[in-house]
XYZ file of C-alpha atoms in Angstrom:
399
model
C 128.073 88.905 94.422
C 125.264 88.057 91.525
C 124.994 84.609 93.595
C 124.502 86.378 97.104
C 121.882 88.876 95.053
C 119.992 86.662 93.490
C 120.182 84.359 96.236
C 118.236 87.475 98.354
C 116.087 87.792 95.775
C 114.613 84.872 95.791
C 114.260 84.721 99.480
C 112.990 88.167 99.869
C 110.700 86.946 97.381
C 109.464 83.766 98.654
C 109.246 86.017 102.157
C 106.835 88.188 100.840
C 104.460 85.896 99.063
C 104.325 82.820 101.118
C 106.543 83.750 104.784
C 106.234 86.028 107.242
C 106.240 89.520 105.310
C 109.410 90.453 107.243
C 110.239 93.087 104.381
C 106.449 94.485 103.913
C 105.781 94.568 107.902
C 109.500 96.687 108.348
C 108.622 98.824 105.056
C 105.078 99.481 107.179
C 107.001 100.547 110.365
C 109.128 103.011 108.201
C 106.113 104.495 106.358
C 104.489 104.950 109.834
C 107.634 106.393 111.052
C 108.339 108.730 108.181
C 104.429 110.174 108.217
C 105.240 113.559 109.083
C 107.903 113.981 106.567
C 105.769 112.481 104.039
C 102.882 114.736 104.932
C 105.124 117.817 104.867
C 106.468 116.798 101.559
C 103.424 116.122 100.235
C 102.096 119.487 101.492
C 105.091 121.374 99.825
C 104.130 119.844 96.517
C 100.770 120.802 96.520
C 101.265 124.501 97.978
C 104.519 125.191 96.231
C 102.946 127.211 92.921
C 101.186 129.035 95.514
C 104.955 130.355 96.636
C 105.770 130.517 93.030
C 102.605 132.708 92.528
C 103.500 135.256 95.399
C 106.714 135.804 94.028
C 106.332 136.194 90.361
C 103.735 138.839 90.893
C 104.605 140.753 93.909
C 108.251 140.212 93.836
C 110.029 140.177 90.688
C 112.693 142.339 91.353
C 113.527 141.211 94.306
C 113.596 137.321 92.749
C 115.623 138.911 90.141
C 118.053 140.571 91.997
C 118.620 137.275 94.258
C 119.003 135.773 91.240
C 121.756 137.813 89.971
C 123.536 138.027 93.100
C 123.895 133.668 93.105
C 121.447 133.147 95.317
C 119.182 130.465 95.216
C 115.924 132.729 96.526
C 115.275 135.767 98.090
C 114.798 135.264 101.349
C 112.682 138.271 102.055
C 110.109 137.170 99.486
C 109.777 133.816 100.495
C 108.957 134.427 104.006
C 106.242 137.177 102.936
C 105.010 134.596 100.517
C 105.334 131.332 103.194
C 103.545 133.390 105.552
C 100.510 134.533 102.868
C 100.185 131.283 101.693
C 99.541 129.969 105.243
C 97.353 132.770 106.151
C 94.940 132.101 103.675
C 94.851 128.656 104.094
C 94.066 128.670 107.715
C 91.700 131.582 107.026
C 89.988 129.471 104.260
C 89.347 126.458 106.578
C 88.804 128.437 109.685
C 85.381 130.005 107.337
C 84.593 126.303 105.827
C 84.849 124.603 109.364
C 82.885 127.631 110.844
C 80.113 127.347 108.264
C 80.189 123.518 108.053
C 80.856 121.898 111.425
C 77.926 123.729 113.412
C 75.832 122.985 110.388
C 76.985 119.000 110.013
C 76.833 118.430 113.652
C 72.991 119.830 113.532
C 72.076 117.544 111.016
C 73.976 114.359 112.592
C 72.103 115.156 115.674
C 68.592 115.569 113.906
C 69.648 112.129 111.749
C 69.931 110.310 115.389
C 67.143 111.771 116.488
C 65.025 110.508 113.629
C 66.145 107.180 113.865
C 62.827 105.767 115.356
C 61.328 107.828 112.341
C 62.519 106.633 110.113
C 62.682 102.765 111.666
C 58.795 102.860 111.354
C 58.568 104.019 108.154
C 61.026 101.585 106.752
C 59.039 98.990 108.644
C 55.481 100.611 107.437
C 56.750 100.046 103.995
C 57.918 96.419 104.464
C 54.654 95.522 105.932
C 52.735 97.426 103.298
C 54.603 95.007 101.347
C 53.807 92.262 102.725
C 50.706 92.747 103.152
C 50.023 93.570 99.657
C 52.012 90.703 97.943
C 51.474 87.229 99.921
C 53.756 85.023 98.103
C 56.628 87.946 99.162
C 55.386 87.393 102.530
C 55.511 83.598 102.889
C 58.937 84.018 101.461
C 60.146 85.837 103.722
C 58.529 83.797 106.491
C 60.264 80.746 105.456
C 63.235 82.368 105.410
C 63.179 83.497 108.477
C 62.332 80.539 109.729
C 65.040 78.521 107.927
C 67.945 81.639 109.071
C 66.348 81.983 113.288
C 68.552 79.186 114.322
C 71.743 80.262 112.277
C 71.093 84.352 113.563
C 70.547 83.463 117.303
C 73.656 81.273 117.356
C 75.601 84.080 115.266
C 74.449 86.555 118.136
C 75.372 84.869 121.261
C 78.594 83.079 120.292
C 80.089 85.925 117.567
C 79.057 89.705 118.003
C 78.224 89.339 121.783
C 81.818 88.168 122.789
C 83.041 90.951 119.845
C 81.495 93.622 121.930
C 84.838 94.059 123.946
C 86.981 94.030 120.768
C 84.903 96.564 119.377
C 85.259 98.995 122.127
C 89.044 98.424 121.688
C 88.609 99.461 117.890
C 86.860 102.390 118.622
C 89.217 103.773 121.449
C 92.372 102.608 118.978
C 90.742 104.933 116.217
C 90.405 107.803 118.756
C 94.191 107.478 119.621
C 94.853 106.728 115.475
C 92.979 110.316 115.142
C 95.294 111.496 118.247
C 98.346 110.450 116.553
C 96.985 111.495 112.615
C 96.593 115.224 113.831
C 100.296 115.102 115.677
C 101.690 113.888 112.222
C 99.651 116.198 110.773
C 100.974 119.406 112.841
C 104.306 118.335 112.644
C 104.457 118.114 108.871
C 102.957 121.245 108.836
C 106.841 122.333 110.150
C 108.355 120.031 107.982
C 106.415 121.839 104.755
C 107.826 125.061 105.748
C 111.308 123.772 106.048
C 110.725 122.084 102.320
C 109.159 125.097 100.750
C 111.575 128.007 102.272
C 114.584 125.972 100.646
C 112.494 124.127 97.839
C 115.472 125.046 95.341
C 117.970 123.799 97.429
C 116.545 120.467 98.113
C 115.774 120.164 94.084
C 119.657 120.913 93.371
C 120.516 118.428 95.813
C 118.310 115.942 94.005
C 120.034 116.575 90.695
C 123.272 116.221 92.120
C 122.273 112.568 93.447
C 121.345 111.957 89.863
C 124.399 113.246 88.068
C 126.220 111.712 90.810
C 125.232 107.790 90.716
C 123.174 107.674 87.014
C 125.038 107.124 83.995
C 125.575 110.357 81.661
C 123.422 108.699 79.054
C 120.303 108.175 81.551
C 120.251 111.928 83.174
C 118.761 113.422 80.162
C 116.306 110.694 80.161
C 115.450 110.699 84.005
C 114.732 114.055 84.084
C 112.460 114.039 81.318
C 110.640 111.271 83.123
C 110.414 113.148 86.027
C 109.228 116.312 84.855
C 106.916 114.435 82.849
C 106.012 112.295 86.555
C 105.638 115.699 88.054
C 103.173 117.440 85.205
C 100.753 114.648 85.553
C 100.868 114.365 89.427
C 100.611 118.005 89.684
C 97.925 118.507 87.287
C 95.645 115.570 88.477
C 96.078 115.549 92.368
C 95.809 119.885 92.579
C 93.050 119.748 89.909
C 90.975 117.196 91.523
C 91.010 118.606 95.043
C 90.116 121.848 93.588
C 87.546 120.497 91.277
C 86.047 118.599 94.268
C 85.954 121.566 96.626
C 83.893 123.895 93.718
C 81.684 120.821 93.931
C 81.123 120.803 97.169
C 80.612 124.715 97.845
C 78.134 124.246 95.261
C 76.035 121.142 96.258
C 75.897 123.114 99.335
C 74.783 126.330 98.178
C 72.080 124.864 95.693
C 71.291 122.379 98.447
C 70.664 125.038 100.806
C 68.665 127.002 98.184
C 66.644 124.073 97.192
C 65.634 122.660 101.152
C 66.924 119.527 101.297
C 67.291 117.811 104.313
C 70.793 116.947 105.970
C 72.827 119.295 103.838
C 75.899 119.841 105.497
C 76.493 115.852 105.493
C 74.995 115.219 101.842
C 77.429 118.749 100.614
C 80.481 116.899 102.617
C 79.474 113.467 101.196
C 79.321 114.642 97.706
C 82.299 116.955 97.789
C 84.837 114.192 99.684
C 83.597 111.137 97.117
C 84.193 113.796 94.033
C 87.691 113.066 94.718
C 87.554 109.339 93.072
C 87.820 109.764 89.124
C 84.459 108.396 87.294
C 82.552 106.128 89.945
C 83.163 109.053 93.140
C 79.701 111.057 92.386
C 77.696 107.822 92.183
C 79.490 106.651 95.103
C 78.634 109.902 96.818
C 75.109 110.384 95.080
C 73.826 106.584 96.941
C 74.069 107.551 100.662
C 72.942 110.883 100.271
C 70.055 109.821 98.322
C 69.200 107.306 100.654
C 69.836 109.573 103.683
C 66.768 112.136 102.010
C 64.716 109.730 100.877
C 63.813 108.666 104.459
C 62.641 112.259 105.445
C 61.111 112.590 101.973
C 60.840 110.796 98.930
C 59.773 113.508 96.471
C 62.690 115.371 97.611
C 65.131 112.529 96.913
C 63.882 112.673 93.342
C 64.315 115.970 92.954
C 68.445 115.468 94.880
C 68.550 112.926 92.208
C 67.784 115.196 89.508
C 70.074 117.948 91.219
C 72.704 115.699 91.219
C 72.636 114.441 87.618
C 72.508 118.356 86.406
C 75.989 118.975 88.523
C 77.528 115.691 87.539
C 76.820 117.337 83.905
C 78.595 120.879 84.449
C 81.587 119.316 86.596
C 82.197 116.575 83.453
C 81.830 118.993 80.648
C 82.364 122.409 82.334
C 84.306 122.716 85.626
C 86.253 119.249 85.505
C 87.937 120.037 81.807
C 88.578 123.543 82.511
C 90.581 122.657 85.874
C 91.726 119.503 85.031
C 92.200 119.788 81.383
C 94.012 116.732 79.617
C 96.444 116.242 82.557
C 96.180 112.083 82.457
C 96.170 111.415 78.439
C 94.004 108.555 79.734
C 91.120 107.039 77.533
C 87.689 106.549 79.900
C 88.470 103.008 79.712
C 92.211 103.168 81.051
C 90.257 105.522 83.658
C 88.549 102.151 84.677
C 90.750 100.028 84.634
C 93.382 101.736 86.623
C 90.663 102.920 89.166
C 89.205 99.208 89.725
C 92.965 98.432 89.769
C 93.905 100.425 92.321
C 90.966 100.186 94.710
C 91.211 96.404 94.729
C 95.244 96.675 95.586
C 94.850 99.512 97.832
C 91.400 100.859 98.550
C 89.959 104.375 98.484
C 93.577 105.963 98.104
C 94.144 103.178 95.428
C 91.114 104.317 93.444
C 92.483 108.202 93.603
C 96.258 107.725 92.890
C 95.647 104.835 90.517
C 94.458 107.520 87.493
C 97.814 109.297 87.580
C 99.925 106.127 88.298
C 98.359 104.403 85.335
C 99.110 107.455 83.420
C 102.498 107.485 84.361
C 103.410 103.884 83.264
C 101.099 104.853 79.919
C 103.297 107.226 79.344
C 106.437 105.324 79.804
C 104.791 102.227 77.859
C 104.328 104.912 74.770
C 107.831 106.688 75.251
C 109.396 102.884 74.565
C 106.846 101.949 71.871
C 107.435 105.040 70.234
C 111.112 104.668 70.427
C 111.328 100.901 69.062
C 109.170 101.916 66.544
C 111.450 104.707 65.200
C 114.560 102.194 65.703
C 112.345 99.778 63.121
C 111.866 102.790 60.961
C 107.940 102.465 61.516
C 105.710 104.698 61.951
C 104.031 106.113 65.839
C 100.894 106.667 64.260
C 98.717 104.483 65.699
C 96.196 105.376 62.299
C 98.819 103.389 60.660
C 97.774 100.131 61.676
C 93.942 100.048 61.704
C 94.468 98.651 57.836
C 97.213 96.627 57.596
C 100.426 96.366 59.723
C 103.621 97.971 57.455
C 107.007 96.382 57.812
C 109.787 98.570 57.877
C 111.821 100.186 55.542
C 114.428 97.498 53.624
C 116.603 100.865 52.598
C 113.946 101.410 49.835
C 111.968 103.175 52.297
C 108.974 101.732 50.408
C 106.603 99.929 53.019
C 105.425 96.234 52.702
C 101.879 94.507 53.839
């Protein structure tokens, strides 16, 4: 058996490195089938204190009585609470979609229809450049010269033949979209299902545990888990609710303040707030950009705007929502953001905060423990003089 496993090992291995990806591509096919439960279980997590809410203040007896009687949960609450919780959401983005989406799709059609606009304006300044600096301009001449060749080729033997493939793209990412919102609906269900027997499904989990771990790990896993769950919970609900306050305000203030396109620079803001540390600057560029071609005075003045709200979301809004949930220095924050956008992208750069924290955690939980084990001390003060050795029974410490 250890020769057959480690024998698969190392061909799994080897597979996944250098061969065909057999294991990733089937993993993919079981992600892609499992969406809607993942969705739905994702959904449950993030709406389930909202259940938890409803019922500790506007059904404690009830809970209580249930509770008495063996059950798990009161049925009667939960379906009042279910149903609340469901209600409001769809009333909250039935008002956000009603205010936003006439409002975005206004100012995407007056951003196409300034495209000439702003194409001689762009070009006004370039040849106001030009003009004005000479040894820019024969630069740029030469270079142009030097690329004509290399461009006309690249046009008629790479993006003209492309042209079909991109059309295929495009209708493939309407029928992606198609299949996203199916998922999307159907998870819906699933989240229902999750969160009307959440208790249920968490006893069954336990028993899984106490049934396959050793007795000596299920103390231990469960600590990990709850301490898995407070960081998850705190981060992921935090930031989605810091980011929406950001993005009802920057469209508010926006709105108050004139600036052009405000809909798409509020949604643009808002969406990139998600990403820890580099989403406003990442969502501060384009917008900037996108009002500095109607007016430049006006970007300054976004730029300004945007600097001041960066400032109350880092030191205001952020810590009061958020709080401490990571334990993460700025530069772990870095690290595990640049991390996880190289490995996996935009989702990389938002779950790779309370991943890193995770394994931080875990790292410090074993350091901690060796450390005690040594008879040395956790306190990482301890060791920004000298290092101590541990106790030899004495319990004096040596340099």
């Amino acid at each position: 058996m250890a020769v057959f496993l480690t024998t698969a090992a190392i061909l799994l291995f080897y597979d996944t490195l250098f061969g065909s990806r057999t294991a990733l591509k089937l993993l993919s096919r079981l992600l892609d089938a499992m969406a809607p439960i993942l969705y739905g279980a994702a959904m449950a997590y993030l709406l389930a204190p909202a259940i938890d809410f409803w019922e500790r203040h506007f059904f404690p007896r009830q809970v209580q009585r249930a509770r008495a009687e063996g059950k798990l949960c009161a049925s009667g609450p939960r379906a009042v609470s279910l149903a609340l919780t469901w209600c409001l959401i769809t009333a909250g983005a039935w008002l956000l979609l009603r205010v936003l989406l006439p409002e975005l799709y206004r100012s995407v059609l007056q951003l196409i229809g300034n495209v000439e606009t702003y194409y001689r304006t762009i070009s006004g300044w370039v040849q106001h450049l030009l003009e004005t600096n000479p040894t820019v301009e024969q630069w740029v001449i030469a270079q142009m010269n030097e690329y004509y060749d290399g461009i006309t080729t690249w046009l008629r033997t790479e993006l003209l033949p492309q042209t079909k493939t991109v059309m295929f793209a495009v209708s493939g990412g309407i029928w992606q979209m198609v299949l996203f919102v199916s998922d999307l609906v159907v998870g819906i269900i699933v989240s229902v299902y999750l969160m009307a027997t959440k208790e249920r499904v968490a006893a069954h989990c336990r028993k899984v545990v106490h049934g396959f771990a050793p007795r000596t790990w299920v103390k231990w896993i469960f600590r990990g888990v709850h301490r898995v769950d407070v960081i998850f919970s705190g981060f992921v609900r935090g930031k989605l609710l810091d980011s929406l306050i950001i993005g009802i305000l920057c469209f508010i203030c926006c709105s108050l303040l004139e600036f052009p396109y405000t809909p798409l620079v509020s949604l643009i803001v808002g969406v990139t707030n998600v990403i820890p540390f580099f989403g406003p600057y990442l969502g501060a560029v384009p917008s900037t950009i996108l009002i500095l071609l109607a007016s430049p005075i006006q970007a300054l003045y976004f730029v300004i705007f945007i600097l001041i709200l960066q400032q109350i979301d880092g030191n205001i809004i952020g810590p009061k929502i958020l709080g401490d949930t990571t334990g993460l220095s700025s530069l772990w924050v870095i690290i595990a953001i640049l991390v996880g956008g190289g490995f996996f992208g935009v989702k990389g750069m938002f779950f790779g905060v309370p991943v890193c924290a995770c394994l931080y955690s875990f790292v410090s939980f074993l350091t901690r423990r060796a450390l005690k084990e040594r008879g040395m001390p956790a306190d990482t003060a301890a060791y920004l003089v000298d290092f101590p050795a541990p106790d030899n029974g004495g319990g004096e410490k040596k340099s």
